[in-house]
CSV table of C-alpha atoms and ligand atoms in Angstrom, one decimal:
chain,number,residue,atom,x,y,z
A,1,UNK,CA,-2.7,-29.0,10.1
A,2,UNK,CA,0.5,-30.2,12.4
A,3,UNK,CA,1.8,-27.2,14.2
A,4,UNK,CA,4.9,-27.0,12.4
A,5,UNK,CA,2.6,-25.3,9.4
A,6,UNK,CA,1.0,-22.6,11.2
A,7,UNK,CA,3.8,-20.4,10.4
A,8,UNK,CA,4.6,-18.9,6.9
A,9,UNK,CA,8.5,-19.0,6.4
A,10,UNK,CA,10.0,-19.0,2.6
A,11,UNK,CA,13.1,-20.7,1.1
A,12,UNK,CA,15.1,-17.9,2.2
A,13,UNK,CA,14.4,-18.0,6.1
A,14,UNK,CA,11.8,-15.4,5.9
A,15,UNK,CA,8.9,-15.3,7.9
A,16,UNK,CA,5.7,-13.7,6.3
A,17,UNK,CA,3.1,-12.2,9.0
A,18,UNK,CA,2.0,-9.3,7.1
A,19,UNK,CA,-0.8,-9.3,4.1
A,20,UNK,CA,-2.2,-6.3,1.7
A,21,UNK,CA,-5.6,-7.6,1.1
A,22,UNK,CA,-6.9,-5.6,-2.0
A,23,UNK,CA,-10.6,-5.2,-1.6
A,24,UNK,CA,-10.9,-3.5,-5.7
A,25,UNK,CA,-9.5,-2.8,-8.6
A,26,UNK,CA,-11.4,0.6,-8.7
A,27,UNK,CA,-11.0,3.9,-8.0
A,28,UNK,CA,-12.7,7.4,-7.9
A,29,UNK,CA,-9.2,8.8,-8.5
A,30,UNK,CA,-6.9,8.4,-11.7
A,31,UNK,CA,-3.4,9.3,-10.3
A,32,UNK,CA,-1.2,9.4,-13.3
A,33,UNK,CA,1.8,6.9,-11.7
A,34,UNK,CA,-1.0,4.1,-10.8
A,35,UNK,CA,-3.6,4.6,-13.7
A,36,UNK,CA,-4.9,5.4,-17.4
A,37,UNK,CA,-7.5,7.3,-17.5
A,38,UNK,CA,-9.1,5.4,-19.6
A,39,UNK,CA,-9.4,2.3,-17.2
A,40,UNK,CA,-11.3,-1.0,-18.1
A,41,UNK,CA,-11.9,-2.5,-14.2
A,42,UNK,CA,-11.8,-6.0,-13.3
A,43,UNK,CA,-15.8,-8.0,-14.5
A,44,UNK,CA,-17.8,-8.6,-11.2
A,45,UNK,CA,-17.7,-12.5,-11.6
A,46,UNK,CA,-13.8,-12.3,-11.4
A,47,UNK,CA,-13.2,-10.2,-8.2
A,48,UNK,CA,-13.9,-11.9,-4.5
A,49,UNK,CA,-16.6,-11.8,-3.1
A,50,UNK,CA,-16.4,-10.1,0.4
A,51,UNK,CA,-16.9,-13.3,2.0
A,52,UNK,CA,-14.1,-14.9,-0.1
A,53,UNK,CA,-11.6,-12.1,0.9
A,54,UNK,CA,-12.7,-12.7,5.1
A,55,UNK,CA,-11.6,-16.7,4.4
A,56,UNK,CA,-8.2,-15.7,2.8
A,57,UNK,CA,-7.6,-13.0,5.1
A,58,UNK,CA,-8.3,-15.9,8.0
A,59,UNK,CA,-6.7,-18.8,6.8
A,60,UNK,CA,-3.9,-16.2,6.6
A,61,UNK,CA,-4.2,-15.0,10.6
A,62,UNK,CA,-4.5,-18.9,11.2
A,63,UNK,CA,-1.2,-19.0,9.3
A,64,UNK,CA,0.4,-17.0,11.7
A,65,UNK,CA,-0.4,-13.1,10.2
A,66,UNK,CA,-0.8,-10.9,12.6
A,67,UNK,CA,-1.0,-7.5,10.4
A,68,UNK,CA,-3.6,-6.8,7.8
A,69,UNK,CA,-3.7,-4.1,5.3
A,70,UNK,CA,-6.6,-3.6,3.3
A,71,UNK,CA,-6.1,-1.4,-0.1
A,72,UNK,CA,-7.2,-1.8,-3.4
A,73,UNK,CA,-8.1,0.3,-5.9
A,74,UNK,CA,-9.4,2.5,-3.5
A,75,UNK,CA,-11.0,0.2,-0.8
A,76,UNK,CA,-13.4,2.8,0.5
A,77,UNK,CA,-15.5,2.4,-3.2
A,78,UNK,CA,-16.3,-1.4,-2.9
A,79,UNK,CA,-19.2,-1.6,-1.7
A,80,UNK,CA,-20.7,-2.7,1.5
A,81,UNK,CA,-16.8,-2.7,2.2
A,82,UNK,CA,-17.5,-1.7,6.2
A,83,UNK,CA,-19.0,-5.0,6.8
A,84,UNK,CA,-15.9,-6.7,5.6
A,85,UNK,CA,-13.4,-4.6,8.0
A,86,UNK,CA,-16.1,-5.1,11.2
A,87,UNK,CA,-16.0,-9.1,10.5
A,88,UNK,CA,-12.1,-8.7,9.7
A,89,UNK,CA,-11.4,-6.5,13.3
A,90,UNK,CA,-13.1,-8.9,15.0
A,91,UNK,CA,-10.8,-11.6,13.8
A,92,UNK,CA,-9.1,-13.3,17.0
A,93,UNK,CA,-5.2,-13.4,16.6
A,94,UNK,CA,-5.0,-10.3,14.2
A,95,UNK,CA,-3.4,-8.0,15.9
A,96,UNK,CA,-2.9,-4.9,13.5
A,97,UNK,CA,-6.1,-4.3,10.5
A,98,UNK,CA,-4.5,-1.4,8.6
A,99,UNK,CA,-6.3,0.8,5.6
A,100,UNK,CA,-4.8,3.0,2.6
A,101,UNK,CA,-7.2,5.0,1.2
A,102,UNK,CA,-7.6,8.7,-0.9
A,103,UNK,CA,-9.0,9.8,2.0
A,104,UNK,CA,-11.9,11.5,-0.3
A,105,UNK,CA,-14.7,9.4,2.0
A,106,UNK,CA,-12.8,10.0,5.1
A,107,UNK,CA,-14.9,12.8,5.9
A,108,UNK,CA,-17.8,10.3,6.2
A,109,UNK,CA,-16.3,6.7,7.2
A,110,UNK,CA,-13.3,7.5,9.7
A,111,UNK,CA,-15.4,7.4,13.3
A,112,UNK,CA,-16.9,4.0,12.2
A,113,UNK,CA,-13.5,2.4,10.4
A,114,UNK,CA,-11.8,3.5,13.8
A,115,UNK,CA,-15.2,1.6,15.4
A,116,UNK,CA,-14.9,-1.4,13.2
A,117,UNK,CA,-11.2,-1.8,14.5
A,118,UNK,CA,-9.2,0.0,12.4
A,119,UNK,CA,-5.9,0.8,13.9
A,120,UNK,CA,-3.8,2.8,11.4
A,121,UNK,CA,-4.6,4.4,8.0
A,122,UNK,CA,-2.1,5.8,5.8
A,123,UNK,CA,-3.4,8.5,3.4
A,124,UNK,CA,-2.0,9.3,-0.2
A,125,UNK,CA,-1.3,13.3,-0.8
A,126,UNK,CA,0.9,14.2,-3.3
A,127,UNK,CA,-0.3,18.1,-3.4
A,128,UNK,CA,-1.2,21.0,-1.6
A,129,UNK,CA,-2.6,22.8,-4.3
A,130,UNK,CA,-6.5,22.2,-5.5
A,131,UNK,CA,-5.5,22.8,-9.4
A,132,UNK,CA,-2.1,20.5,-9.0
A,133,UNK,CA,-4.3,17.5,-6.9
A,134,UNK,CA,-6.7,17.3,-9.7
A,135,UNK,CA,-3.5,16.8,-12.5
A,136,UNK,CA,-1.9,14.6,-10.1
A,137,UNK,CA,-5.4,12.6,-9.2
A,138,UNK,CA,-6.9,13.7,-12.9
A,139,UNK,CA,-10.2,13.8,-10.9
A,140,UNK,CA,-9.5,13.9,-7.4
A,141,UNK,CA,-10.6,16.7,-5.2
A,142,UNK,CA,-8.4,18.5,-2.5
A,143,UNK,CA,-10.8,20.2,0.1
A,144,UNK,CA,-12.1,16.4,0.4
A,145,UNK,CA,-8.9,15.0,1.3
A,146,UNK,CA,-8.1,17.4,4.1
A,147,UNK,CA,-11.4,17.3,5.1
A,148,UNK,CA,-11.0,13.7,5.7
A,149,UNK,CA,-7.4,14.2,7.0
A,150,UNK,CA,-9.2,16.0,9.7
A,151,UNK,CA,-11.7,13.9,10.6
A,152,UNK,CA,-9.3,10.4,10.5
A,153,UNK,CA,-7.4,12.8,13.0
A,154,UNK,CA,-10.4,13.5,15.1
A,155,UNK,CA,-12.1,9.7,15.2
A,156,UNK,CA,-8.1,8.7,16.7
A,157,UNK,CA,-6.6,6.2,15.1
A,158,UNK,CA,-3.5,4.7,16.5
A,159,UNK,CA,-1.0,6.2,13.9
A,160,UNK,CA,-2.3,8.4,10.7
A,161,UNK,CA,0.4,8.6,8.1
A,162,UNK,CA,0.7,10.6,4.9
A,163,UNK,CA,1.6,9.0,1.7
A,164,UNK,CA,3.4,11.0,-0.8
A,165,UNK,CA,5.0,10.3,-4.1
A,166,UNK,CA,7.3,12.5,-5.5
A,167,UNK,CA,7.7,13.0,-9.2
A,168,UNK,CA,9.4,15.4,-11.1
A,169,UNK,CA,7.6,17.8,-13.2
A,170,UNK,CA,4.5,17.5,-10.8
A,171,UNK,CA,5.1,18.6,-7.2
A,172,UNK,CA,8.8,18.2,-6.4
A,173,UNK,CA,8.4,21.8,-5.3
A,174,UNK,CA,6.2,20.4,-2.6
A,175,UNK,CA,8.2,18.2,-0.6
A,176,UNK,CA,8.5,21.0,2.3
A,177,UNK,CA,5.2,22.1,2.4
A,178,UNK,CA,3.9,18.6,2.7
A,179,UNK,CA,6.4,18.1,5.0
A,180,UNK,CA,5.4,20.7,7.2
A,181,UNK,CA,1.5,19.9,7.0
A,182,UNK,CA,2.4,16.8,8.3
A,183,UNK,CA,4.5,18.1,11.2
A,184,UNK,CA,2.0,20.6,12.1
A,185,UNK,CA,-0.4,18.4,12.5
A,186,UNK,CA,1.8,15.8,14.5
A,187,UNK,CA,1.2,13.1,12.0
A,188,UNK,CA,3.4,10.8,10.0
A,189,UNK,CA,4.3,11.3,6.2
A,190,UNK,CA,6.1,8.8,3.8
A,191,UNK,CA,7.3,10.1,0.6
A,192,UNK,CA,7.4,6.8,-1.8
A,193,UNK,CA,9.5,6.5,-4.9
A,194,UNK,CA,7.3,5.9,-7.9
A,195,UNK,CA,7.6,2.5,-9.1
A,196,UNK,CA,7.3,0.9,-12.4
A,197,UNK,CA,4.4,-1.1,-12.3
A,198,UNK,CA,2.9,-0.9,-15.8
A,199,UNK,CA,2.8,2.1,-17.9
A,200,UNK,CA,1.8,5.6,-17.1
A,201,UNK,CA,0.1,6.9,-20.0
A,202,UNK,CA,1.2,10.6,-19.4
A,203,UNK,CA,4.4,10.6,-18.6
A,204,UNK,CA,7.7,8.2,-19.1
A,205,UNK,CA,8.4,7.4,-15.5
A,206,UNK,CA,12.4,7.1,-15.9
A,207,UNK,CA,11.9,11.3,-16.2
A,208,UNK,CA,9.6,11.5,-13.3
A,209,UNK,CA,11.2,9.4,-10.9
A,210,UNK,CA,12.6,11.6,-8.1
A,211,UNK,CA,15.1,9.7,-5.6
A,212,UNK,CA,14.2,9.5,-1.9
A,213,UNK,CA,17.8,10.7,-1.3
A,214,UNK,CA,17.0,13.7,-3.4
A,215,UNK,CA,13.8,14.1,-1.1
A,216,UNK,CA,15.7,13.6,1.8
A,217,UNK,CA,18.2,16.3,1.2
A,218,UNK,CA,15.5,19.1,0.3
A,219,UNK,CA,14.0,18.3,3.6
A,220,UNK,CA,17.5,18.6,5.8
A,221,UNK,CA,18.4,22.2,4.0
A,222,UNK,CA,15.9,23.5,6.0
A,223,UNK,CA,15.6,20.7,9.3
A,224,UNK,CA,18.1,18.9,11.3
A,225,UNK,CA,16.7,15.5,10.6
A,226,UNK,CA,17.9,12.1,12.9
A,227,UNK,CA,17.6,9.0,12.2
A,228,UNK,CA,14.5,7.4,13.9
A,229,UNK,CA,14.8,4.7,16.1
A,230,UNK,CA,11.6,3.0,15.5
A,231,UNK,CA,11.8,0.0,13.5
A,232,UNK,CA,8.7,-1.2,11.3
A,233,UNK,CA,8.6,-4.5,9.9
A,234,UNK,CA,8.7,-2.7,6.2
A,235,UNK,CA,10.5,-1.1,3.3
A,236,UNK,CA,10.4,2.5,5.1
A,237,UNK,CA,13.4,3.9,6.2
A,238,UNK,CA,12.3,6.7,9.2
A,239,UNK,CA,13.8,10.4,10.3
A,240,UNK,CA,12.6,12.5,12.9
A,241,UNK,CA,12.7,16.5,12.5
A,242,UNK,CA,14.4,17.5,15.8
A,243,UNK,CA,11.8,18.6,18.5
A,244,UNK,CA,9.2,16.9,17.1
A,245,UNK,CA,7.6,13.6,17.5
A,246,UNK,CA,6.0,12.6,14.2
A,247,UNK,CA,8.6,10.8,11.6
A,248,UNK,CA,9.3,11.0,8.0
A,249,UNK,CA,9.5,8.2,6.0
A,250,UNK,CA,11.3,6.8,2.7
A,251,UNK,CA,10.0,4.3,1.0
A,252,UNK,CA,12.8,3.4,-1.9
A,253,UNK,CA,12.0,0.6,-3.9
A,254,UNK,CA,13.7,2.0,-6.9
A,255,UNK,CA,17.4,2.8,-5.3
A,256,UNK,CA,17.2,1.0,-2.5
A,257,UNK,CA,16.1,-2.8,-1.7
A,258,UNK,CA,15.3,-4.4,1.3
A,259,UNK,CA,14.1,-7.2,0.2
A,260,UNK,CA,16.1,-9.7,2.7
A,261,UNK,CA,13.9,-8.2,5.4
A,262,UNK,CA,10.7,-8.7,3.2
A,263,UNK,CA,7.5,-9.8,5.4
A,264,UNK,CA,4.5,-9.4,3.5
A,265,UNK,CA,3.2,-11.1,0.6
A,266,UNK,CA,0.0,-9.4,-0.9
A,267,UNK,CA,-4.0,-10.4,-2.7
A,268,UNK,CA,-5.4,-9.0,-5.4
A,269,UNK,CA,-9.0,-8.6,-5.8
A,270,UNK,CA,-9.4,-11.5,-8.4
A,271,UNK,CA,-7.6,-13.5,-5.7
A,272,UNK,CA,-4.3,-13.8,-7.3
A,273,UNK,CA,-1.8,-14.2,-4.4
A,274,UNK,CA,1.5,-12.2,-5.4
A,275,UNK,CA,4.6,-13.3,-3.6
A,276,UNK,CA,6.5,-10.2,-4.4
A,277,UNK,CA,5.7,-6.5,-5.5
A,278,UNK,CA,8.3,-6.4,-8.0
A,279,UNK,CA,7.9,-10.2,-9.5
A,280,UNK,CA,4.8,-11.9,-11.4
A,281,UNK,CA,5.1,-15.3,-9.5
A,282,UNK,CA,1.8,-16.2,-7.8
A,283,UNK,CA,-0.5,-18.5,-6.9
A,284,UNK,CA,-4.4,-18.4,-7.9
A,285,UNK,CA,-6.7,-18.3,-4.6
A,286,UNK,CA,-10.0,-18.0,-6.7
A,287,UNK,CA,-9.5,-21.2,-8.0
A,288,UNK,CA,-9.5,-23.1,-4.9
A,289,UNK,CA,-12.1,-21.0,-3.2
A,290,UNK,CA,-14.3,-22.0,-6.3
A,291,UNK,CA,-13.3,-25.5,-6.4
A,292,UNK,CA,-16.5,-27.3,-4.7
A,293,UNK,CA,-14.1,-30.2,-3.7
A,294,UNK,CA,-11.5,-28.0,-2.1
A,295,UNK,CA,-12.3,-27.0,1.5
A,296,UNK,CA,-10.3,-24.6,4.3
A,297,UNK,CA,-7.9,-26.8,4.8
A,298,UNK,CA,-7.0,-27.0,1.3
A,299,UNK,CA,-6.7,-23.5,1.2
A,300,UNK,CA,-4.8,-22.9,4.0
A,301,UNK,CA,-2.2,-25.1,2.1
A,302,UNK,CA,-2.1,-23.9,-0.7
A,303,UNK,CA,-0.6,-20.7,1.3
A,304,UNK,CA,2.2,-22.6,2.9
A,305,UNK,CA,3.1,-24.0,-0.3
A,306,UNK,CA,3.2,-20.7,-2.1
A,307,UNK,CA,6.1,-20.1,0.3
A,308,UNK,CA,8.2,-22.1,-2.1
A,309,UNK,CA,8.1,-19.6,-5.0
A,310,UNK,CA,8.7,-16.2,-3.6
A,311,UNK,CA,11.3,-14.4,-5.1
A,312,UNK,CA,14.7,-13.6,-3.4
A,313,UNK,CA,14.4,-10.3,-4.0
A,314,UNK,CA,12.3,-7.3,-7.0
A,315,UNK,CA,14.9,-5.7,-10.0
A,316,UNK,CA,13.1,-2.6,-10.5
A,317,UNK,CA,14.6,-0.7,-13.9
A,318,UNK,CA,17.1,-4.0,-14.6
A,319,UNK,CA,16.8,-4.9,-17.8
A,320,UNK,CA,17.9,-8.2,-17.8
A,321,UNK,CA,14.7,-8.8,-15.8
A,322,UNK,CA,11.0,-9.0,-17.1
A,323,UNK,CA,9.3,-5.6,-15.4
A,324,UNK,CA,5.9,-6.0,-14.1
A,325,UNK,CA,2.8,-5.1,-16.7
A,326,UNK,CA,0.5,-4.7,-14.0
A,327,UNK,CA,-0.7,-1.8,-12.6
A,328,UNK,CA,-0.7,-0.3,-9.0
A,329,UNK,CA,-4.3,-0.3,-8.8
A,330,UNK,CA,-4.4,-4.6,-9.5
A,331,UNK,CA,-1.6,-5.5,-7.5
A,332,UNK,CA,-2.7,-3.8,-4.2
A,333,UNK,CA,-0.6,-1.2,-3.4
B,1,SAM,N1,-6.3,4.2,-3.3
B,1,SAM,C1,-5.5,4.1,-2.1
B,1,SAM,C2,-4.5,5.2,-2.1
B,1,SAM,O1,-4.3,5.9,-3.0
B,1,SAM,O2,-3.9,5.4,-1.0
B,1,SAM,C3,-4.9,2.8,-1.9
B,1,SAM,C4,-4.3,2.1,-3.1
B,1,SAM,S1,-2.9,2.9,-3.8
B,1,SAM,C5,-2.5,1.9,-5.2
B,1,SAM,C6,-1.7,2.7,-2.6
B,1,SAM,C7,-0.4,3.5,-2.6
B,1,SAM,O3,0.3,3.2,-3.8
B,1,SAM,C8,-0.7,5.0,-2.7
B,1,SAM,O4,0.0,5.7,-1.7
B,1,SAM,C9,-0.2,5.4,-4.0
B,1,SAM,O5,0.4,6.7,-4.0
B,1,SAM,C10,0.9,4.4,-4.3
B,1,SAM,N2,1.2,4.2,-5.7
B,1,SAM,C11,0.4,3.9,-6.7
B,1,SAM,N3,1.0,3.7,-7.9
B,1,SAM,C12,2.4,3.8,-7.6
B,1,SAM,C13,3.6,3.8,-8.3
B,1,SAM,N4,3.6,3.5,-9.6
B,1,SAM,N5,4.7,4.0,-7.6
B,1,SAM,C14,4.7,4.3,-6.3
B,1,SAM,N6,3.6,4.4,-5.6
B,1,SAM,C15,2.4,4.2,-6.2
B,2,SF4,FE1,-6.7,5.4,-6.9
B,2,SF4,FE2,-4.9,5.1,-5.0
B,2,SF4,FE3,-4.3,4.5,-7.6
B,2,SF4,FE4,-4.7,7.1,-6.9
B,2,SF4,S1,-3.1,5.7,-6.1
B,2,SF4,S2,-5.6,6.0,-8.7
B,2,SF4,S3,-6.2,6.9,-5.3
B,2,SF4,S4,-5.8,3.5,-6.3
């Protein structure tokens, strides 16, 4: 391929070096913003296999991405999913192989994730409170998270960050006390605006949604907050709590956009490569992965070409745009 393609820039200047690889549609959890309970999960014969999700994760480093999240579903459920990150860490020219995860198999996978080359994981908490976590998570278990908290904090991975989202009704009450888990254990926490991807079966989200402003201001009645100076190639906004060193984060896809600074384009599991979070326009990678007359080369293509079609920017709650129907759990959160 001539040199001018190994670099990933859409209509609108921007360069993409960051991919969220989603590893599964499933989950052991049923968080109401992300699922039904009553899931139906993605047929075996559609989802990559594990070697079909290493060859679209490289043809993307060849590409010229350098940062690699994997999520899912809950990646830590596929199985045989460790041999996939080892092959992916060892990946020359990747520079950054991320993981979001529960955290409920923590406890028993963090030492060899941080092994297989894992540099940062970012774990979802939304409560401190056993009986609330299994509302929130319909099934989830709370001593499990911490437990695996603790241990991703023990194996030492380069940053651990907290992911929380807010919602009213649920745990908006909670926004200091998972605040101040966080700082005590000098480790990072997001709080992320729940999105409308799809609908949540228990609740109507436009009565749940809690602003990151809102968040932000419950937080500062009680800290001096500055603004961080650290700059991440992403949608998160950071504050520091004066004195300490971990950072708070906002993550505001609902009243705020950054979508001219947009770096990342993200795979489902059935291989469908989504150009933005907030937008159905895709490409289908399965196809040519399957195709028996289509080699690396045609795939790698493919990619560059999808460059072409991603949207200027996501219109979240605008009703003169199409909303997503898809769930959190198949587009890779
Ligand atoms: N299972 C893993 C987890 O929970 O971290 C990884 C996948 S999950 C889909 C990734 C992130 O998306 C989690 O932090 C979760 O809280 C968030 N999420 C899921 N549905 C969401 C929604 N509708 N709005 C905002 N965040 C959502
Ligand atoms: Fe599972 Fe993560 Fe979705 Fe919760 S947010 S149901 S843990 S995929």
């Amino acid at each position: 391929m001539p040199e001018q393609l190994n670099k990933l820039v859409d209509k609108f200047g921007r360069t993409v070096d960051y991919i969220r690889l989603s590893v599964t549609d499933r989950c052991d959890f049923r968080c109401v913003y992300c699922m039904t309970e009553d899931m139906t999960f993605l047929p075996r014969s559609q989802i990559l296999s594990l070697e079909e999700i290493y060859l679209v994760a490289k043809a993307f480093i060849e590409l010229g991405v350098k940062k690699i999240r994997l999520t899912g579903g809950e990646p830590m459920v596929r199985s045989d999913v460790m041999s996939l990150i080892r092959k992916l860490g060892a990946l020359p020219g990747l520079e950054e192989l991320n993981l979001t995860t529960n955290g409920a198999q923590l406890d028993k996978y963090a030492p060899a994730l941080k092994a297989a080359g894992v540099n940062r994981i970012n774990i979802s908490i939304d409560s401190l409170d056993t009986e609330r976590f299994k509302r929130i998570s319909r099934v989830g278990n709370l001593e499990k998270v911490l437990k695996g908290i603790d241990a991703a904090r023990s194996a030492g991975f380069d940053r651990i960050r907290l992911n929380s989202v807010i919602m009213r009704g649920y745990n908006e009450d909670e926004v200091i006390p998972l605040t101040e888990y966080a700082l005590d254990r000098n480790i990072d926490i997001a709080f992320i605006e729940e999105m409308p991807l799809g609908e949540a079966s228990d609740h109507d989200r436009e009565d749940t949604t809690c602003s990151n402003e809102w968040v932000r201001n419950t937080i500062q009645e009680k800290y001096e907050l500055l603004n961080s100076t650290a700059k991440t190639a992403g949608p998160s906004r950071y504050v520091q709590v004066v004195g300490k060193n971990n950072r708070i984060g906002f993550i505001s896809p609902v009243t705020h956009n950054f979508c001219e600074e947009c770096n990342r384009v993200r795979v489902t599991v059935e291989g469908r490569l989504l150009l933005c979070l907030g937008n159905e326009h895709s490409i289908d990678l399965r196809a040519i992965l399957r195709d028996e007359s289509a080699n690396f080369d045609d795939l790698k293509q493919a990619i560059v070409a999808s460059m072409e079609i991603k949207p200027e920017r996501h219109y979240f709650y605008d009703t003169d745009h199409e909303q997503p129907v898809r769930l959190m759990n198949m587009t890779g959160g």
